[in-house]
Amino acid sequence: PRSLLLSREPLHAGTRTQALVMGGPATQQWRWPMVQPTGGRIGELASLAWPTTSGLAGTAGNATPCQPSSLGSSLSGAAPFFLSGRCGLLLGASLLLPLAGSRRRAGRRSLIPRPVSTVEVESAATQVGVAHEAQGRPAHWVIRTTDLQRSLDFLTEVFGMHVLRHEEMDVGCKISCNGNFKNPWSKTMVGYRREDQGYCLELTYTYGVDKYSLGSGLAYIAVGVEDVDMVLEKAASLGYTVEGDSIMGPEGYKFRVVPQPAGRTERFQYVALKVRGWPRAEEFYKGALGMADLTVDSPLSAVENDVGLVRVLGYGGDEEVPLVVLEDPKSPFFKLQTWEGRNALAIPSRALNDAYRRVVEAKPGGSRVLHKLQRDPLITDKNMSMFWKSSGSPPDLEIAILVAPEGFEVCIVSSETFDLSVAAAYNPEVEIDWAWREQRSRDVLARMAEKKANAPRK
């Protein structure tokens, strides 16, 4: 696009607005959701403008919803509107929704962009984007699954979670999101609230992988519920192993069931990790990532650990999901596996770059870089990029993968752009095509068998 314009059309609670983002004949038009706030006027709605071959400028603004056919004549011949292969962004106090990179329909191939369900945005840019609060937060934890349907059944039936989005990828993740596998894979975000609003789990499924070796570092994930006994009884009735207040889910992950604190919205309470030595962990999480030791003022300091220290680490947000570090200095066996997954933190760009530099230069606690800092441009138009930079926020989605002491993988991503991206990717109405996935599994296994058969003998 040559320009992105801001309209003066106010947006009120409950208004559903969609924008026509791609020009061309009516049969090729794409609608992208803009915003649906849950309360209050949020300022000015972004309008889109782009040059057409006829010299006309097509725009799409406040509509309920926008009807492609009514704009088809003015947009005929318009050049396709793309921000990049990855995301769009927020300009001033107006939202232009991100386009998630590598997004696909659940189990079906599709080009980018593609229609997505209407995204609900809770408030103005003070919550995400330009005026994002200068505070990091734990965003999600990546766990593995060899049976996606079984894992989803467990999380939805026992804990009442739901799918936030589902994506299929043709090749292994370039930053090893799904582990060190080159096979096609999928990721499914599961939780209670949209990703920019709350914590969640990322379930990665790699086609052709039918087993993961269990590690000893990820202790458990604590989830708050209204009736602990009822949840434990339900889990037992469904055939899951229950020990005390913990449930063993599929793939060997343990979930601790705790009372939901009064006044807290976030259902995830904390993630417990085991480490051999606290001093090295402290160097990394506090010294490099800028986390605070919240132990003294946190009720989580009462978490039991008979063999060593308990430390609560986080950024201090009221609704955050902190790390509870359990020291076990005398453990005869401590080994991390791909099964441990990955801890994802959304932190402001400046803090992210500082953390990355500290790991590169000082390697606090023995930490290291697994995947170098990457910057994916979100706005390719030069004028708009300059405008975005002048707002004080980065025009790129920044991401790096670090390895903490003991071997835990930590993903750090720029919160200003990450939160907008995942808000747009929110798709709770997605329907996973299980038949398509089954066929893909057979195809992958057949290729693996053929490759093995044709491999030269040693």
Coordinates of C-alpha atoms in Angstrom, one line a residue:
P1 CA 0.0 0.0 0.0
R2 CA 1.0 3.6 -0.5
S3 CA -0.7 4.8 2.6
L4 CA -2.8 3.8 5.7
L5 CA -5.3 6.4 6.7
L6 CA -7.0 7.1 10.0
S7 CA -10.7 7.8 9.7
R8 CA -12.8 9.8 12.2
E9 CA -15.4 7.2 12.6
P10 CA -15.9 6.4 16.3
L11 CA -16.2 2.8 17.5
H12 CA -18.5 1.9 20.3
A13 CA -19.1 -1.2 22.4
G14 CA -20.5 -4.1 20.6
T15 CA -19.8 -2.8 17.1
R16 CA -18.7 -5.4 14.7
T17 CA -16.4 -4.0 12.0
Q18 CA -14.7 -5.7 9.1
A19 CA -12.3 -4.3 6.6
L20 CA -11.9 -5.2 3.0
V21 CA -8.1 -5.7 2.8
M22 CA -7.6 -7.1 -0.7
G23 CA -8.8 -5.5 -3.9
G24 CA -9.7 -7.1 -7.2
P25 CA -12.7 -8.7 -8.7
A26 CA -15.5 -9.5 -6.2
T27 CA -14.7 -13.2 -6.3
Q28 CA -11.1 -12.5 -5.1
Q29 CA -12.0 -10.1 -2.3
W30 CA -11.0 -10.9 1.3
R31 CA -12.6 -9.6 4.4
W32 CA -10.4 -9.1 7.5
P33 CA -12.0 -8.4 10.9
M34 CA -11.0 -5.2 12.6
V35 CA -12.2 -4.8 16.2
Q36 CA -15.1 -5.6 18.5
P37 CA -14.5 -3.9 21.8
T38 CA -16.2 -5.1 24.9
G39 CA -16.7 -1.7 26.4
G40 CA -16.3 2.0 25.7
R41 CA -15.2 4.2 22.9
I42 CA -11.6 3.4 21.9
G43 CA -10.8 6.2 19.6
E44 CA -10.4 6.2 15.9
L45 CA -10.7 3.3 13.6
A46 CA -8.1 2.6 11.0
S47 CA -9.2 2.9 7.3
L48 CA -7.3 1.3 4.5
A49 CA -6.4 3.1 1.3
W50 CA -4.5 1.8 -1.7
P51 CA -4.0 3.0 -5.3
T52 CA -6.1 1.3 -8.1
T53 CA -5.2 1.0 -11.7
S54 CA -8.1 3.3 -12.5
G55 CA -6.7 6.0 -10.2
L56 CA -9.4 5.6 -7.6
A57 CA -8.6 5.0 -3.9
G58 CA -10.7 2.2 -2.3
T59 CA -11.3 2.4 1.4
A60 CA -13.0 0.2 3.9
G61 CA -14.0 1.5 7.3
N62 CA -16.8 1.2 9.8
A63 CA -19.4 -1.3 8.5
T64 CA -21.6 -3.9 10.2
P65 CA -20.3 -5.9 8.5
C66 CA -18.7 -4.7 5.3
Q67 CA -20.3 -6.1 2.2
P68 CA -17.7 -7.0 -0.4
S69 CA -20.2 -6.8 -3.3
S70 CA -21.1 -3.2 -2.5
L71 CA -17.4 -2.2 -2.9
G72 CA -16.5 -4.5 -5.8
S73 CA -16.9 -1.9 -8.6
S74 CA -14.7 0.7 -6.9
L75 CA -12.0 -1.9 -6.0
S76 CA -11.9 -3.7 -9.3
G77 CA -8.3 -3.9 -10.5
A78 CA -6.9 -2.8 -7.2
A79 CA -3.5 -4.1 -6.3
P80 CA -3.5 -6.7 -3.5
F81 CA -2.9 -5.2 -0.1
F82 CA -0.1 -6.9 1.9
L83 CA 1.8 -5.7 4.9
S84 CA 4.2 -8.6 4.7
G85 CA 4.0 -12.3 5.1
R86 CA 3.7 -11.9 8.8
C87 CA 1.7 -9.1 10.5
G88 CA 0.0 -5.8 10.3
L89 CA 0.1 -3.3 13.1
L90 CA -1.5 -0.5 15.1
L91 CA -1.1 3.1 14.0
G92 CA -1.6 5.7 16.7
A93 CA -4.8 4.6 18.5
S94 CA -6.2 2.7 15.6
L95 CA -5.9 -1.0 15.0
L96 CA -4.9 -2.7 11.7
L97 CA -5.0 -6.4 12.5
P98 CA -1.9 -8.5 12.1
L99 CA -1.7 -11.3 9.5
A100 CA -0.1 -14.3 11.2
G101 CA 2.8 -15.8 9.3
S102 CA 2.4 -19.5 8.2
R103 CA -1.3 -19.4 9.2
R104 CA -3.4 -22.1 7.7
R105 CA -6.8 -23.5 8.0
A106 CA -7.1 -26.3 10.5
G107 CA -5.9 -29.2 8.4
R108 CA -6.3 -27.6 5.0
R109 CA -3.9 -25.8 2.8
S110 CA -4.6 -22.1 2.2
L111 CA -2.8 -19.1 0.9
I112 CA -2.0 -16.0 2.9
P113 CA -4.1 -13.9 3.5
R114 CA -7.2 -16.0 4.3
P115 CA -10.4 -15.1 6.0
V116 CA -10.4 -15.4 9.8
S117 CA -13.1 -15.2 12.4
T118 CA -13.9 -11.8 13.9
V119 CA -11.3 -10.7 16.4
E120 CA -12.4 -9.2 19.7
V121 CA -10.2 -6.4 21.0
E122 CA -10.9 -5.4 24.5
S123 CA -9.7 -1.8 24.6
A124 CA -7.5 0.8 23.0
A125 CA -3.9 0.9 22.2
T126 CA -3.0 1.4 25.8
Q127 CA -3.5 -2.3 26.3
V128 CA -1.5 -3.6 23.2
G129 CA 0.7 -2.0 20.6
V130 CA 2.0 1.6 20.8
A131 CA 1.3 2.2 24.5
H132 CA 1.9 -1.3 25.7
E133 CA 2.8 -1.3 29.4
A134 CA 6.5 -1.6 29.9
Q135 CA 6.3 -4.9 31.8
G136 CA 7.1 -8.4 30.7
R137 CA 4.8 -11.4 31.2
P138 CA 5.0 -15.1 30.8
A139 CA 2.9 -15.8 27.7
H140 CA 2.7 -19.6 27.3
W141 CA 4.4 -22.9 27.7
V142 CA 5.0 -25.3 24.8
I143 CA 4.2 -28.9 25.4
R144 CA 4.4 -31.9 23.1
T145 CA 1.7 -34.4 22.0
T146 CA 1.7 -37.5 20.0
D147 CA -2.1 -37.6 20.0
L148 CA -3.6 -34.2 19.6
Q149 CA -7.2 -35.3 20.0
R150 CA -6.5 -37.1 23.3
S151 CA -4.6 -34.1 24.7
L152 CA -7.4 -31.7 23.7
D153 CA -10.0 -34.0 25.3
F154 CA -8.1 -34.0 28.5
L155 CA -7.6 -30.2 28.7
T156 CA -11.2 -29.4 27.6
E157 CA -13.1 -32.1 29.6
V158 CA -11.1 -31.9 32.9
F159 CA -10.1 -28.2 33.0
G160 CA -12.7 -26.6 30.7
M161 CA -10.1 -25.0 28.4
H162 CA -10.8 -24.4 24.8
V163 CA -8.9 -24.0 21.6
L164 CA -7.7 -20.5 20.8
R165 CA -6.3 -21.2 17.4
H166 CA -4.9 -24.1 15.3
E167 CA -2.3 -24.0 12.6
E168 CA -0.8 -26.5 10.2
M169 CA 2.8 -26.2 8.9
D170 CA 4.4 -28.1 6.0
V171 CA 7.9 -28.2 7.4
G172 CA 9.6 -28.1 10.7
C173 CA 9.9 -24.8 12.5
K174 CA 13.0 -22.8 11.7
I175 CA 13.5 -21.9 15.3
S176 CA 12.6 -25.5 16.5
C177 CA 9.2 -24.7 18.0
N178 CA 8.3 -28.4 17.5
G179 CA 11.7 -29.7 18.5
N180 CA 14.5 -30.7 16.1
F181 CA 12.2 -32.3 13.5
K182 CA 11.9 -31.4 9.8
N183 CA 8.5 -33.1 9.4
P184 CA 5.2 -31.3 8.9
W185 CA 3.7 -30.2 12.3
S186 CA 0.9 -28.4 13.9
K187 CA 0.5 -26.1 16.8
T188 CA -2.7 -25.6 18.8
M189 CA -3.1 -22.9 21.4
V190 CA -5.3 -23.9 24.3
G191 CA -6.4 -21.9 27.3
Y192 CA -9.2 -19.7 28.7
R193 CA -8.7 -16.3 27.2
R194 CA -7.2 -14.8 24.1
E195 CA -3.4 -15.0 24.1
D196 CA -2.8 -11.3 24.5
Q197 CA -5.0 -11.3 27.5
G198 CA -4.0 -14.4 29.4
Y199 CA -1.7 -17.4 29.7
C200 CA -2.1 -20.5 27.6
L201 CA -0.5 -23.8 26.4
E202 CA 0.9 -24.4 23.0
L203 CA 0.5 -28.1 21.9
T204 CA 2.9 -29.1 19.2
Y205 CA 2.3 -32.2 17.2
T206 CA 4.9 -33.4 14.7
Y207 CA 3.7 -35.9 12.1
G208 CA 5.6 -39.1 12.3
V209 CA 6.7 -38.7 15.9
D210 CA 5.0 -41.2 18.1
K211 CA 6.9 -41.0 21.4
Y212 CA 8.8 -38.5 23.6
S213 CA 11.2 -39.4 26.3
L214 CA 10.2 -37.8 29.6
G215 CA 12.4 -35.3 31.2
S216 CA 12.9 -34.4 34.9
G217 CA 12.9 -30.6 34.8
L218 CA 9.3 -29.6 34.2
A219 CA 7.6 -30.5 37.5
Y220 CA 3.9 -29.5 36.9
I221 CA 1.5 -26.8 35.8
A222 CA -0.9 -25.4 38.4
V223 CA -4.4 -24.6 37.3
G224 CA -7.0 -22.9 39.5
V225 CA -10.6 -24.3 39.8
E226 CA -13.6 -23.5 41.8
D227 CA -14.1 -27.1 43.2
V228 CA -10.9 -29.1 43.5
D229 CA -12.5 -32.3 44.6
M230 CA -15.0 -32.3 41.8
V231 CA -12.2 -31.8 39.2
L232 CA -10.1 -34.6 40.7
E233 CA -13.0 -37.0 40.8
K234 CA -13.9 -36.2 37.2
A235 CA -10.3 -36.8 36.0
A236 CA -10.3 -40.2 37.8
S237 CA -13.6 -41.1 36.3
L238 CA -12.2 -40.4 32.8
G239 CA -9.3 -42.8 33.5
Y240 CA -6.5 -40.3 34.3
T241 CA -4.1 -41.0 37.2
V242 CA -4.8 -38.9 40.2
E243 CA -2.3 -38.5 43.1
G244 CA -3.2 -36.1 45.8
D245 CA -4.1 -32.9 44.1
S246 CA -2.3 -33.7 40.9
I247 CA -3.5 -35.3 37.7
M248 CA -1.2 -37.0 35.2
G249 CA -2.3 -36.0 31.7
P250 CA -1.4 -37.4 28.3
E251 CA 2.3 -37.6 27.5
G252 CA 3.2 -37.6 31.2
Y253 CA 2.6 -34.0 32.0
K254 CA 1.4 -33.3 35.5
F255 CA -1.2 -30.8 36.4
R256 CA -1.7 -29.6 40.0
V257 CA -5.3 -28.6 40.8
V258 CA -5.5 -25.7 43.2
P259 CA -8.3 -23.4 44.5
Q260 CA -8.9 -20.4 42.2
P261 CA -7.9 -17.3 44.2
A262 CA -10.7 -14.8 44.9
G263 CA -10.6 -11.9 42.5
R264 CA -8.2 -13.5 40.1
T265 CA -9.3 -13.9 36.5
E266 CA -6.3 -15.9 35.2
R267 CA -6.9 -19.7 35.7
F268 CA -3.3 -20.7 35.2
Q269 CA -1.5 -20.1 38.5
Y270 CA 2.1 -21.0 38.0
V271 CA 4.6 -23.4 36.3
A272 CA 6.9 -25.3 38.6
L273 CA 10.5 -26.2 37.4
K274 CA 13.2 -28.2 39.0
V275 CA 16.8 -27.0 39.0
R276 CA 19.9 -28.4 40.7
G277 CA 21.2 -25.0 41.9
W278 CA 19.4 -21.8 42.6
P279 CA 22.4 -19.4 42.1
R280 CA 22.8 -20.2 38.4
A281 CA 19.1 -19.9 37.8
E282 CA 19.1 -16.6 39.6
E283 CA 21.9 -15.2 37.4
F284 CA 19.8 -16.0 34.3
Y285 CA 16.2 -15.3 35.2
K286 CA 17.0 -12.2 37.3
G287 CA 20.3 -11.0 35.8
A288 CA 19.6 -11.6 32.1
L289 CA 15.8 -11.6 31.8
G290 CA 15.1 -9.0 34.4
M291 CA 12.6 -11.0 36.4
A292 CA 12.1 -10.2 40.1
D293 CA 12.3 -12.5 43.0
L294 CA 8.7 -12.4 44.3
T295 CA 9.1 -15.0 47.0
V296 CA 8.8 -12.9 50.1
D297 CA 5.4 -11.4 49.1
S298 CA 4.0 -14.4 47.2
P299 CA 1.7 -17.0 48.8
L300 CA 3.4 -19.4 46.3
S301 CA 6.4 -19.4 48.5
A302 CA 4.5 -22.0 50.6
V303 CA 4.8 -24.5 47.7
E304 CA 6.3 -27.7 49.2
N305 CA 9.9 -28.7 48.4
D306 CA 11.5 -30.9 50.9
V307 CA 15.0 -31.0 49.3
G308 CA 15.8 -27.3 48.7
L309 CA 14.8 -23.7 48.2
V310 CA 11.6 -22.5 46.6
R311 CA 11.8 -19.2 44.6
V312 CA 9.0 -17.4 42.8
L313 CA 10.0 -15.5 39.7
G314 CA 8.1 -13.1 37.5
Y315 CA 7.6 -9.5 36.4
G316 CA 5.1 -8.6 39.1
G317 CA 1.9 -8.4 37.1
D318 CA -1.3 -9.0 39.1
E319 CA -2.5 -11.7 36.7
E320 CA 0.8 -13.2 35.6
V321 CA 1.7 -16.8 35.7
P322 CA 5.1 -16.9 37.5
L323 CA 7.8 -19.6 37.6
V324 CA 8.1 -21.5 40.8
V325 CA 11.7 -22.7 40.9
L326 CA 12.2 -25.9 43.0
E327 CA 15.8 -26.4 43.9
D328 CA 17.0 -30.1 44.1
P329 CA 20.8 -29.9 44.6
K330 CA 21.2 -33.6 45.5
S331 CA 19.2 -35.1 42.6
P332 CA 21.0 -38.2 41.3
F333 CA 19.3 -37.8 37.9
F334 CA 18.5 -34.6 36.2
K335 CA 18.0 -34.5 32.4
L336 CA 15.9 -32.3 30.2
Q337 CA 14.3 -33.6 27.0
T338 CA 12.4 -32.3 24.0
W339 CA 9.4 -33.2 26.2
E340 CA 10.1 -30.3 28.5
G341 CA 9.0 -27.9 25.7
R342 CA 9.7 -24.2 25.9
N343 CA 8.9 -21.3 28.1
A344 CA 7.7 -18.2 26.1
L345 CA 8.0 -14.7 27.6
A346 CA 6.6 -11.5 26.0
I347 CA 8.7 -8.6 27.0
P348 CA 9.1 -5.0 25.7
S349 CA 11.5 -4.6 22.8
R350 CA 14.1 -2.7 24.7
A351 CA 14.2 -5.2 27.5
L352 CA 14.4 -8.0 25.0
N353 CA 17.4 -6.6 23.3
D354 CA 19.1 -5.9 26.6
A355 CA 18.5 -9.5 27.7
Y356 CA 19.8 -10.9 24.4
R357 CA 22.9 -8.8 24.6
R358 CA 23.6 -10.0 28.2
V359 CA 23.3 -13.6 27.2
V360 CA 25.5 -13.2 24.2
E361 CA 28.2 -11.3 26.1
A362 CA 28.2 -12.7 29.6
K363 CA 26.3 -16.0 29.4
P364 CA 24.9 -15.6 32.9
G365 CA 24.6 -18.8 34.8
G366 CA 25.9 -20.7 31.8
S367 CA 23.0 -19.7 29.5
R368 CA 23.4 -19.5 25.8
V369 CA 21.7 -18.6 22.5
L370 CA 19.9 -21.4 20.7
H371 CA 18.5 -19.3 17.8
K372 CA 19.8 -15.8 17.2
L373 CA 17.6 -12.7 17.5
Q374 CA 15.4 -12.4 14.4
R375 CA 13.4 -9.4 13.3
D376 CA 10.5 -10.0 10.9
P377 CA 9.4 -6.7 9.3
L378 CA 5.7 -6.0 9.9
I379 CA 5.4 -2.9 7.8
T380 CA 7.1 -2.9 4.4
D381 CA 6.0 0.6 3.3
K382 CA 8.8 3.1 4.0
N383 CA 6.6 6.0 5.1
M384 CA 4.5 3.8 7.4
S385 CA 7.6 2.3 8.8
M386 CA 8.9 5.7 9.7
F387 CA 5.6 6.7 11.2
W388 CA 5.6 3.5 13.4
K389 CA 9.2 4.1 14.5
S390 CA 8.3 7.7 15.5
S391 CA 5.7 6.3 17.9
G392 CA 8.4 4.7 19.9
S393 CA 7.6 1.1 19.2
P394 CA 9.5 -1.3 17.0
P395 CA 8.2 -2.0 13.5
D396 CA 9.4 -5.6 13.7
L397 CA 8.4 -8.8 15.5
E398 CA 11.5 -9.6 17.4
I399 CA 12.2 -13.1 18.7
A400 CA 15.1 -15.1 20.0
I401 CA 15.5 -18.5 21.6
L402 CA 17.7 -18.8 24.7
V403 CA 18.8 -21.8 26.7
A404 CA 18.7 -21.3 30.4
P405 CA 20.9 -23.0 33.0
E406 CA 20.0 -26.7 33.3
G407 CA 18.9 -26.6 29.6
F408 CA 15.4 -25.1 29.7
E409 CA 14.5 -23.4 26.4
V410 CA 13.2 -19.8 26.7
C411 CA 11.6 -17.9 23.9
I412 CA 11.6 -14.1 24.2
V413 CA 9.4 -12.1 21.9
S414 CA 8.7 -8.4 21.6
S415 CA 5.4 -7.8 23.5
E416 CA 4.5 -4.7 21.6
T417 CA 4.0 -6.6 18.4
F418 CA 3.5 -10.1 19.7
D419 CA 0.3 -9.2 21.5
L420 CA -1.2 -7.6 18.4
S421 CA -0.3 -10.6 16.3
V422 CA -1.8 -13.2 18.6
A423 CA -4.9 -11.1 19.0
A424 CA -5.5 -11.2 15.3
A425 CA -4.8 -14.9 15.1
Y426 CA -7.5 -15.7 17.7
N427 CA -9.8 -18.2 16.1
P428 CA -11.9 -20.1 18.7
E429 CA -14.3 -21.2 16.0
V430 CA -11.7 -23.2 14.1
E431 CA -12.7 -26.7 13.2
I432 CA -9.8 -29.2 13.1
D433 CA -10.1 -31.5 10.1
W434 CA -9.2 -34.9 11.8
A435 CA -9.6 -36.9 8.6
W436 CA -7.2 -34.6 6.7
R437 CA -4.7 -35.0 9.6
E438 CA -5.0 -38.7 9.5
Q439 CA -4.3 -38.7 5.8
R440 CA -1.3 -36.4 6.3
S441 CA 0.0 -38.8 9.0
R442 CA -0.2 -41.7 6.6
D443 CA 1.6 -39.7 3.9
V444 CA 4.4 -38.7 6.2
L445 CA 4.9 -42.2 7.5
A446 CA 5.0 -43.5 3.9
R447 CA 7.7 -41.0 3.0
M448 CA 9.7 -41.9 6.1
A449 CA 9.5 -45.6 5.3
E450 CA 10.5 -45.0 1.6
K451 CA 13.5 -42.8 2.7
K452 CA 14.7 -45.4 5.1
A453 CA 14.4 -48.2 2.5
N454 CA 16.4 -46.2 0.0
A455 CA 19.1 -45.1 2.4
P456 CA 22.5 -46.6 1.7
R457 CA 23.4 -49.5 3.9
K458 CA 26.3 -48.9 6.3

